[in-house]
Each structure stands twice: as C-alpha cells, then as structure tokens.
PDB file of C-alpha atoms in Angstrom:
ATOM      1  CA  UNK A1323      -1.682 -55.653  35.252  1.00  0.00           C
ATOM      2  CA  UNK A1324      -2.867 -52.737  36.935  1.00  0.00           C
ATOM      3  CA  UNK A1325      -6.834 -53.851  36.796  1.00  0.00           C
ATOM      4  CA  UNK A1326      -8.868 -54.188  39.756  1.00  0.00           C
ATOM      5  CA  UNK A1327     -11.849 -56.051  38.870  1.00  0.00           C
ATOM      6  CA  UNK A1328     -15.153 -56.222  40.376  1.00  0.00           C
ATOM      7  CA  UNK A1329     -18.024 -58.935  40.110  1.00  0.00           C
ATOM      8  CA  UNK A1330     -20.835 -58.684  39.894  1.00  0.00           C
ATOM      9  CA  UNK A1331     -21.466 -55.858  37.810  1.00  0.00           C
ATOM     10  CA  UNK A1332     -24.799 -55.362  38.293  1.00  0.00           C
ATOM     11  CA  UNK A1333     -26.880 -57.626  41.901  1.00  0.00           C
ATOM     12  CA  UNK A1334     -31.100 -56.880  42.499  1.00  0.00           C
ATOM     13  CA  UNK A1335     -32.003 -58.376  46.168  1.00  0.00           C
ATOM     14  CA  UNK A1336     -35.035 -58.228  48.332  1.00  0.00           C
ATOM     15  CA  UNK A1337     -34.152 -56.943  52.057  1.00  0.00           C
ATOM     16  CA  UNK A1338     -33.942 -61.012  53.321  1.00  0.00           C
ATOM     17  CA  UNK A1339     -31.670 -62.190  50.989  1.00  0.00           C
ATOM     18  CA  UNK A1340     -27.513 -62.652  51.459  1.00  0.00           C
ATOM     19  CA  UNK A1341     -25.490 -62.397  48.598  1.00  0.00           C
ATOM     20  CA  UNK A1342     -21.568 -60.814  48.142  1.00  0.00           C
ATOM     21  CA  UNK A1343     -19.806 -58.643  46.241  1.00  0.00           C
ATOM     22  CA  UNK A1344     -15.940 -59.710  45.258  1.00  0.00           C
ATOM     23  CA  UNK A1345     -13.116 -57.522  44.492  1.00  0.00           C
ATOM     24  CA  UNK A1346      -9.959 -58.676  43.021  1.00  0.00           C
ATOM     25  CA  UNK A1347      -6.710 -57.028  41.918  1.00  0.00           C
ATOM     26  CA  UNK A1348      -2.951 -59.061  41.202  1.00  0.00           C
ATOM     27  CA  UNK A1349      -1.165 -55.777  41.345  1.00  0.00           C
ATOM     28  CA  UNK A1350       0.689 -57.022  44.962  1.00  0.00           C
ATOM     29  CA  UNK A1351      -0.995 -54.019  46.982  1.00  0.00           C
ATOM     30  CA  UNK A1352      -1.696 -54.157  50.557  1.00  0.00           C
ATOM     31  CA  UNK A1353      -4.100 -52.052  51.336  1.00  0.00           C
ATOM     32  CA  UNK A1354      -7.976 -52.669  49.838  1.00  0.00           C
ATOM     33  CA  UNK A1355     -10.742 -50.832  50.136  1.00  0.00           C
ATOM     34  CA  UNK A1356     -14.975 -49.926  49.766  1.00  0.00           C
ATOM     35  CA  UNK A1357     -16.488 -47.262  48.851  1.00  0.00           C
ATOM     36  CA  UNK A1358     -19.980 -46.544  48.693  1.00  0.00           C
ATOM     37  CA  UNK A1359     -21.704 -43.971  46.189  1.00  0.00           C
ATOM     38  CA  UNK A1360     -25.096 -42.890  45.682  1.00  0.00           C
ATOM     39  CA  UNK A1361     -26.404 -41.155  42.602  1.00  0.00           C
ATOM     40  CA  UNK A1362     -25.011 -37.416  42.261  1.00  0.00           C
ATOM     41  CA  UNK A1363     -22.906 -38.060  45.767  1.00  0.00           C
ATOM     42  CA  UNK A1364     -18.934 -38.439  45.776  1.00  0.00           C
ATOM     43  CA  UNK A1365     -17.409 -41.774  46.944  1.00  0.00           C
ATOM     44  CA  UNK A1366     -17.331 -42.537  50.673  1.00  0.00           C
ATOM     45  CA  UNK A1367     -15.626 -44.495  52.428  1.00  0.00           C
ATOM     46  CA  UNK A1368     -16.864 -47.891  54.400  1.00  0.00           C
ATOM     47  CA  UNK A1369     -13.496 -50.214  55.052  1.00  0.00           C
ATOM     48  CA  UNK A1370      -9.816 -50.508  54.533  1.00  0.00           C
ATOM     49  CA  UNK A1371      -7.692 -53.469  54.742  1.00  0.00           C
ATOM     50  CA  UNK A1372      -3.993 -52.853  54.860  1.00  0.00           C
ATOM     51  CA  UNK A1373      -2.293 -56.342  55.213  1.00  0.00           C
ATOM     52  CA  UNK A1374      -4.874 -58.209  55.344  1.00  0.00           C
ATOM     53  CA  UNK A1375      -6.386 -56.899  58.325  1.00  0.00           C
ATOM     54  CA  UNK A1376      -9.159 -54.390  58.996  1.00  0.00           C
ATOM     55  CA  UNK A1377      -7.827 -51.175  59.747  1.00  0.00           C
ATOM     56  CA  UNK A1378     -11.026 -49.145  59.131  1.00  0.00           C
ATOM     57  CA  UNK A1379     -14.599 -48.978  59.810  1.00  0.00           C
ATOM     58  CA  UNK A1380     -16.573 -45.853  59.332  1.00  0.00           C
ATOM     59  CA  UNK A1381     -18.916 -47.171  61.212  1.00  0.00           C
ATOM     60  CA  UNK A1382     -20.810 -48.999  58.964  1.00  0.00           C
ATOM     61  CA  UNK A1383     -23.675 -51.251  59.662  1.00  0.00           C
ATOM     62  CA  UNK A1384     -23.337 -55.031  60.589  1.00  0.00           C
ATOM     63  CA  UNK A1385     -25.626 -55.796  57.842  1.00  0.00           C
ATOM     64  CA  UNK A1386     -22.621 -55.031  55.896  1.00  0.00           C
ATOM     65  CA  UNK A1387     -19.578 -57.397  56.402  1.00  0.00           C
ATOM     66  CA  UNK A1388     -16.395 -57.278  55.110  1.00  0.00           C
ATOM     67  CA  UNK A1389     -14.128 -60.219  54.350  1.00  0.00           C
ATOM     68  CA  UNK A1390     -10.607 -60.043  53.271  1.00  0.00           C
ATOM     69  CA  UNK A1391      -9.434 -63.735  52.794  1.00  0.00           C
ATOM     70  CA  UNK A1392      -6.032 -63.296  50.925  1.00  0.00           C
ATOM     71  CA  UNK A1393      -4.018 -60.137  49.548  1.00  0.00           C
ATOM     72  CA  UNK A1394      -5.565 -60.207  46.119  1.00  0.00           C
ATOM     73  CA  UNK A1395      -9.129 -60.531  47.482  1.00  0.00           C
ATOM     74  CA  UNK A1396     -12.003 -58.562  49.247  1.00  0.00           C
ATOM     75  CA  UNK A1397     -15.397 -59.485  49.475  1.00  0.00           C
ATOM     76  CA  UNK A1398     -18.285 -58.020  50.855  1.00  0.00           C
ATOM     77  CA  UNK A1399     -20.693 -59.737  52.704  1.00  0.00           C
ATOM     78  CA  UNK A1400     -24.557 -58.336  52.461  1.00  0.00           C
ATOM     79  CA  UNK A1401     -27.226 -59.170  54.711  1.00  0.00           C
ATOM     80  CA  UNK A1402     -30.776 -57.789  55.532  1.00  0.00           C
ATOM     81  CA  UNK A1403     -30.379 -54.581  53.311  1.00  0.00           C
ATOM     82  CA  UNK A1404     -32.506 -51.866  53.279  1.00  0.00           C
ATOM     83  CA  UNK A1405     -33.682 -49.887  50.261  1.00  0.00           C
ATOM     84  CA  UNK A1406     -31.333 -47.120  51.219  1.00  0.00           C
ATOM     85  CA  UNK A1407     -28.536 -49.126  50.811  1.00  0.00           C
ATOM     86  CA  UNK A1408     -28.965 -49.432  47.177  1.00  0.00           C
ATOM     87  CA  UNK A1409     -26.402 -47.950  45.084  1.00  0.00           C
ATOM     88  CA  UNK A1410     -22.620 -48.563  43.443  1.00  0.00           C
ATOM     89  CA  UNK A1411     -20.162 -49.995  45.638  1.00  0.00           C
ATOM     90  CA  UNK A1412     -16.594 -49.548  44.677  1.00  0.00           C
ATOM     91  CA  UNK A1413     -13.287 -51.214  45.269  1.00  0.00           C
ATOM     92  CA  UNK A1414     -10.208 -49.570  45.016  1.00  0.00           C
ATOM     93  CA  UNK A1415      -6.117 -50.827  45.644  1.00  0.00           C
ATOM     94  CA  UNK A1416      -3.121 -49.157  46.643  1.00  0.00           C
ATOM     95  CA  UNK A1417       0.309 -50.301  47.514  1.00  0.00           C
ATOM     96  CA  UNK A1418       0.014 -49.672  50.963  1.00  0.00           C
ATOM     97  CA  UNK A1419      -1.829 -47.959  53.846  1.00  0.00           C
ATOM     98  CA  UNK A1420      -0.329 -45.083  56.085  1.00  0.00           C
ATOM     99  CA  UNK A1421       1.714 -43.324  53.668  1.00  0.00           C
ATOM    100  CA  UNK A1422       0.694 -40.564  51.736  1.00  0.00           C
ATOM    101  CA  UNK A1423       0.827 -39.940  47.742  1.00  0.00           C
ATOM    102  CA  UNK A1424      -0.775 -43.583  48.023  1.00  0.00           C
ATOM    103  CA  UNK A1425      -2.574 -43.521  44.576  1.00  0.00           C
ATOM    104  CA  UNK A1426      -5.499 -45.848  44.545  1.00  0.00           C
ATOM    105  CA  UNK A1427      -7.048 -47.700  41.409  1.00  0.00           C
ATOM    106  CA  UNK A1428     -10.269 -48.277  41.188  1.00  0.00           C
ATOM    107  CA  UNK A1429     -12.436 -51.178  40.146  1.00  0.00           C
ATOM    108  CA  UNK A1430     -15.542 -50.550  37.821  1.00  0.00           C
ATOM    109  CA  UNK A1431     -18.456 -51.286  40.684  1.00  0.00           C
ATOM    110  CA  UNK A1432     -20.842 -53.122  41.637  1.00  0.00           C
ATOM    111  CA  UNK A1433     -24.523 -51.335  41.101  1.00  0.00           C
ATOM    112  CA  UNK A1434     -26.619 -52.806  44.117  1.00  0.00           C
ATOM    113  CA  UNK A1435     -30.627 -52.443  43.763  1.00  0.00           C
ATOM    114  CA  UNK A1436     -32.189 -53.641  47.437  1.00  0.00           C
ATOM    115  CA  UNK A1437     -35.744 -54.089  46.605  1.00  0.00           C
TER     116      UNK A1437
ATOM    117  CA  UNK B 926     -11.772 -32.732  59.005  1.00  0.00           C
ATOM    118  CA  UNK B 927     -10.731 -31.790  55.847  1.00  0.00           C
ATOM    119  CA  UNK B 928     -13.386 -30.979  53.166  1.00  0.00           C
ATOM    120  CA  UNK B 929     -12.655 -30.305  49.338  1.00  0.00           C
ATOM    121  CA  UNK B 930     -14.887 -27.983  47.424  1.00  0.00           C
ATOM    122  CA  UNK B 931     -14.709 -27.985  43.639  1.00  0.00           C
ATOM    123  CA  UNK B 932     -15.766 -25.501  41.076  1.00  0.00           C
ATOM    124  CA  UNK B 933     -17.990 -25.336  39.136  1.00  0.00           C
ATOM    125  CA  UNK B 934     -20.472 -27.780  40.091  1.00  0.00           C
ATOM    126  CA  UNK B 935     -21.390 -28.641  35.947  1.00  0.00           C
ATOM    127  CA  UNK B 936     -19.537 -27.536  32.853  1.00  0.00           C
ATOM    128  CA  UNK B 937     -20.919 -27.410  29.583  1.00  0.00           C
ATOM    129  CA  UNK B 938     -18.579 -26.249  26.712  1.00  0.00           C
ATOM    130  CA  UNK B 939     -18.179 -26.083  23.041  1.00  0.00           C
ATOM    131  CA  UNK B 940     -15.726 -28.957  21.638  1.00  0.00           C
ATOM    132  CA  UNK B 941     -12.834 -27.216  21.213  1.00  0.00           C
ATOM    133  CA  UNK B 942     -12.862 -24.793  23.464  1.00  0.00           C
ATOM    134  CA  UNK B 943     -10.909 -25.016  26.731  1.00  0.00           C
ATOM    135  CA  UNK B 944     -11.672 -25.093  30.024  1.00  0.00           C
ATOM    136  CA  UNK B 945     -10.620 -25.305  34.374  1.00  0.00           C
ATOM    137  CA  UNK B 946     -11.836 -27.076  37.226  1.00  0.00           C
ATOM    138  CA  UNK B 947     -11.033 -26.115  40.455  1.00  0.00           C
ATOM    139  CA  UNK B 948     -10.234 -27.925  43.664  1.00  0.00           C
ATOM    140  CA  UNK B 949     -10.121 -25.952  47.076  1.00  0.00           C
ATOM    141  CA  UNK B 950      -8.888 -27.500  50.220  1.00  0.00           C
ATOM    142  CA  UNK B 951      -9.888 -26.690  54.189  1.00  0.00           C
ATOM    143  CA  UNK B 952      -6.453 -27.993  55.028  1.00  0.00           C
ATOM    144  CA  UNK B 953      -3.086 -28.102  53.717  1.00  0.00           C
ATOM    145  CA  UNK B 954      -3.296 -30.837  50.497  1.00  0.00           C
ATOM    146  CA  UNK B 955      -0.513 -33.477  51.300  1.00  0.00           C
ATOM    147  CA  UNK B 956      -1.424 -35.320  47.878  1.00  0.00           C
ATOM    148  CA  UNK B 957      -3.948 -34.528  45.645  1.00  0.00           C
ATOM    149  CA  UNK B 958      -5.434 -36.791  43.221  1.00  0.00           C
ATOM    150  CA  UNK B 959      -8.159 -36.154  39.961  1.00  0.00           C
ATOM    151  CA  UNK B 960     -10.210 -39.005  38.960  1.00  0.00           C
ATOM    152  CA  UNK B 961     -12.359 -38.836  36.394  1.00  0.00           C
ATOM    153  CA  UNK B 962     -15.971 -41.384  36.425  1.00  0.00           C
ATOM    154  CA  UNK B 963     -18.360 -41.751  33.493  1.00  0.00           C
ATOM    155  CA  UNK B 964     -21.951 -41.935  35.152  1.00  0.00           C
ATOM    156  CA  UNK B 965     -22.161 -45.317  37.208  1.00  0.00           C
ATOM    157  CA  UNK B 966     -18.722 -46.809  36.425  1.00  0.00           C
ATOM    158  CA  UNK B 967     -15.513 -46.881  38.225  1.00  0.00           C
ATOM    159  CA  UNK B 968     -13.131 -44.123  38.887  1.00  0.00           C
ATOM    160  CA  UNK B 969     -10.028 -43.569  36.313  1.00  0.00           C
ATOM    161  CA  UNK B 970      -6.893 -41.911  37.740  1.00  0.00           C
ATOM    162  CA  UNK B 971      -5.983 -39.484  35.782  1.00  0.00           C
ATOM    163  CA  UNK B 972      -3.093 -37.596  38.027  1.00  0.00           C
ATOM    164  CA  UNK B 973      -1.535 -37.015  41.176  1.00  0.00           C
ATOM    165  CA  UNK B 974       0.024 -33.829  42.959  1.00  0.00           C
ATOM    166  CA  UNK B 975       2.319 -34.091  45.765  1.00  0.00           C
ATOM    167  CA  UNK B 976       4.364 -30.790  45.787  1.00  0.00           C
ATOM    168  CA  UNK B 977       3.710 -26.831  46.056  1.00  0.00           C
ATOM    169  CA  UNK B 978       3.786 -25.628  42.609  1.00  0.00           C
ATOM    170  CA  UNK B 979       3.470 -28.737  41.180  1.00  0.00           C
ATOM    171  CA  UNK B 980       2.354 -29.370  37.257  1.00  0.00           C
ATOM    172  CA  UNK B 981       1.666 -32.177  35.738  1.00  0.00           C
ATOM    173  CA  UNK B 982       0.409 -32.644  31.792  1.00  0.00           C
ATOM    174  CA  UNK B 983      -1.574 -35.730  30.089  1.00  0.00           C
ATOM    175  CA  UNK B 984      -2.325 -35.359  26.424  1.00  0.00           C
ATOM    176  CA  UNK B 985      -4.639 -32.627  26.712  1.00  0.00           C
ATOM    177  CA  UNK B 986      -4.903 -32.365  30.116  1.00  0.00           C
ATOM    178  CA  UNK B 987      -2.819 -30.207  32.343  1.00  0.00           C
ATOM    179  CA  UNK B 988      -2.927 -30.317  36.115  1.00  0.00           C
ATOM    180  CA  UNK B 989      -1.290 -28.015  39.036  1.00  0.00           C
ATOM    181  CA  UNK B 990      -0.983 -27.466  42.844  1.00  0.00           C
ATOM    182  CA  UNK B 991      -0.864 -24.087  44.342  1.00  0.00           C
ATOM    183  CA  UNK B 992       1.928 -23.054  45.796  1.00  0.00           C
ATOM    184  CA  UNK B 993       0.243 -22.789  49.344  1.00  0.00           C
ATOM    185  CA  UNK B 994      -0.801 -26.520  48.733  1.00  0.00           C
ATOM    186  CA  UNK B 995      -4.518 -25.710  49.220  1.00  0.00           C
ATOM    187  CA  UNK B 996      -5.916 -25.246  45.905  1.00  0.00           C
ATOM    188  CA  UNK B 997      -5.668 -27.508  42.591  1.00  0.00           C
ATOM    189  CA  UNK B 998      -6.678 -26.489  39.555  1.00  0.00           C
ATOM    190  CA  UNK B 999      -7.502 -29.545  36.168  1.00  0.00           C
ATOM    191  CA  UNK B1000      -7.400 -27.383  32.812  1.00  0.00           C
ATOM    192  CA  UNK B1001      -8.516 -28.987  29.444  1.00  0.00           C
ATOM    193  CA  UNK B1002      -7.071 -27.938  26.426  1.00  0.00           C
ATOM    194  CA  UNK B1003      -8.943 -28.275  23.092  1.00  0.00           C
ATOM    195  CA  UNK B1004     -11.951 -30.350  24.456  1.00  0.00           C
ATOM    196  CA  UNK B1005     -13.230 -33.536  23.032  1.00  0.00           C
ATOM    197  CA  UNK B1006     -16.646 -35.242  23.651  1.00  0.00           C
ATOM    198  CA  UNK B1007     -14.226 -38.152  25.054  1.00  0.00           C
ATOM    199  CA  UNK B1008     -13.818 -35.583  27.788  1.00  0.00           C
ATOM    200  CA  UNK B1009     -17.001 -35.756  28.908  1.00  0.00           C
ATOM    201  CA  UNK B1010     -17.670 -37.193  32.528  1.00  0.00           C
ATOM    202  CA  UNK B1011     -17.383 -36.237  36.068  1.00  0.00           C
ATOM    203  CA  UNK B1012     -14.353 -34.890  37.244  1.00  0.00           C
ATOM    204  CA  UNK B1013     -13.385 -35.656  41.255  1.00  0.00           C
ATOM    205  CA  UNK B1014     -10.406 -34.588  42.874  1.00  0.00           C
ATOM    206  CA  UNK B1015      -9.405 -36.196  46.253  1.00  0.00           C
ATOM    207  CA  UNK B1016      -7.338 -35.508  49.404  1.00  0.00           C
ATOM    208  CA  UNK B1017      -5.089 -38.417  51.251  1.00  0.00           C
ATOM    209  CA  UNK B1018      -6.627 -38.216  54.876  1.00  0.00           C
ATOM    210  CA  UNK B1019      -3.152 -38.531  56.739  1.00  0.00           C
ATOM    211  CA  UNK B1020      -2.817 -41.603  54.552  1.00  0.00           C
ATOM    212  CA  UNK B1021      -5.855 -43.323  55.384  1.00  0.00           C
ATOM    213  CA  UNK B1022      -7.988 -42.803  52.642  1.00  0.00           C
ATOM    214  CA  UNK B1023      -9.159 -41.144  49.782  1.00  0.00           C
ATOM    215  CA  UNK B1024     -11.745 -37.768  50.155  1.00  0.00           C
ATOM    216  CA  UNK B1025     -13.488 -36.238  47.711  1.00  0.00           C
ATOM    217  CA  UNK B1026     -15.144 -33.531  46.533  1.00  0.00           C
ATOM    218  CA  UNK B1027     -18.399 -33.767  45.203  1.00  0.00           C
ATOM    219  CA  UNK B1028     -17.486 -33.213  41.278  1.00  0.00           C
ATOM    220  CA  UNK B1029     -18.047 -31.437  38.711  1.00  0.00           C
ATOM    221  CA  UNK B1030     -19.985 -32.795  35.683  1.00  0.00           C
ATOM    222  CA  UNK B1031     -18.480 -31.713  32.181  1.00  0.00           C
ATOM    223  CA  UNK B1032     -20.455 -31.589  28.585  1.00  0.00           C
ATOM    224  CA  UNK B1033     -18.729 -31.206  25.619  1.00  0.00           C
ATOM    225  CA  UNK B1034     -21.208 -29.983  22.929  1.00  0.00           C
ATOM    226  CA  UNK B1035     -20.118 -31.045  19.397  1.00  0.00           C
TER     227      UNK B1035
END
C-alpha cells in the first residue's frame, strides 16, 4: 500500500469556525508532513513530524495546529482562519526524516475555502 | 537557501512531438525529485536522482542529473494528452524537506 490518503477532500468555513483536516498513510514511515499551496504557487512547507514528534515549524500561525497522534496519522487542527488561508493543503510520507534521497508520497489534498 | 528555477514556465506541444523541462539548482542537488500534479490534486512521483550523471527512464519519460549535480533535465518522448499537467521538480533541504520549483505547466494539443 503505498497510498497516503487525505479527508476531507474538499472543507468551506467561515473565519469562527474549527474544523480538521486528517492525513493517513499504513506505509510504516516516520516522518509526515504539510504542505500548503495556493493557486499557480509551488508547495510549501508548514510542519514535519519525524517519529512522532514535531521537528518543524516554518513558522506558521497558531491558528494552525498540528496534531500527530500515532505513526499512521496527522491531523491538522484549524482555528480562526482568514480568507488568505484558503487553498490546498497537502500531506505527504516518507520513511524517515534527516536522510537524504528521502522520496516523499503525496496525498491528494484537502481544498480549504475560508469564507 | 537553495532555490530551484525551472524552464520553461508553460509548454504547449503537438501530441507526438517531444519535448524537455529543465531544473536549475543555486546549490549542489543532493537528490532531486520530479513530481508531476494535475490542477488541484496531489503530487505523483514520478522519479528520483541521486548521482552526477544520473539517468533514469519511465515509459516515455526519461530523466537525468548533470554531471555537476546542479541542473536536471525531464524529457518526454512521443507526447500524449495523458501527459498533460504540471511538472515540479524538488530539492532535499539537507534532508529536511522537500523544495520546489515553481513548475512548468504542459499542453499536449491533439
């Protein structure tokens, strides 16, 4: 199984509102991560867990908080969004963390509309 | 910190007819990855590069790292509309994370 999967697919919530995203893979990998991608942009990074623990922030809001309660799951936990924070969030595996020619796979996203 | 540029920005060729992306490096590429995305889905790994010189093929798609280790180049042989989509390649930050460049967006006219 080398899916990671991604629910839900598609989330619409006003700026008050808390709601999560959930990522999933049973591929045994380590390290998890989110991404964040606006229309026309590349990928960027917001988090990595390797082990279970959170080994990166790039400085991301609090509004945004990350959750990693077992080695198959990641969640992320939205809160008081803004507009601007609308757009596909992606989850991605890899075996581990800290080594390179660490290929990652990639869930299918979560499209996020903050109205 | 490392920045990858890729070339062209949009691609839009015949079916059939074959065609390169490129992938240029600030710093020295330690693994190099192409993804490709269709517009508002996931990414799809498609290959990775680890070594100077490096080639690697899939069906109709052939990539290679420079020997310098700074430049990748993604050629398509024979292009299909299935080829369509946006093509990323990305960089393992000192085995972080993934960066990428900001794509390049291929047609395929039938």
């Amino acid at each position: 199984d080398t899916e990671v999967t991604q629910t839900p697919k598609h989330l619409v919530m006003g700026m008050t509102n808390k709601k999560s995203l959930k990522c999933e893979q049973h591929m045994g990998h380590r390290a998890m991560y989110w991404y964040k991608q606006k229309a026309k942009k590349p990928p960027e990074l917001m988090f990595v867990y390797s082990y279970e623990k959170l080994s990166i922030n790039e400085s991301v809001p609090s509004r945004f908080s990350p959750e990693c309660p077992n080695s198959s799951l990641l969640n992320l936990h939205l809160h008081a969004l803004q507009p601007e924070d609308s757009a596909l969030y992606l989850c991605a595996s890899s075996q581990t963390q800290g080594s390179s020619y660490n290929e990652q796979f990639f869930g299918p996203g979560t499209r996020l509309t903050v109205l | 910190s490392q920045e990858l540029e890729q070339s062209p920005q949009s691609l839009i060729v015949q079916e059939g007819k074959n065609l390169t992306i490129n992938c240029t490096s600030s710093k020295t590429l330690y693994g190099l990855y192409w993804y490709k995305q269709k517009y508002g889905e996931g990414l799809i790994f498609l290959m990775m590069l680890q070594k100077g010189g490096e080639e690697k093929s899939h069906e109709k798609i052939t990539a290679k790292l420079d020997e310098k280790k700074q430049q990748s180049s993604l050629h398509i042989t024979a292009s299909q509309p299935s080829h369509a989509g946006i093509y990323l390649c990305g960089a393992d930050q000192a085995g972080t994370a993934l960066i990428f460049g900001k794509g390049t967006t291929l047609s395929v006219s039938s």
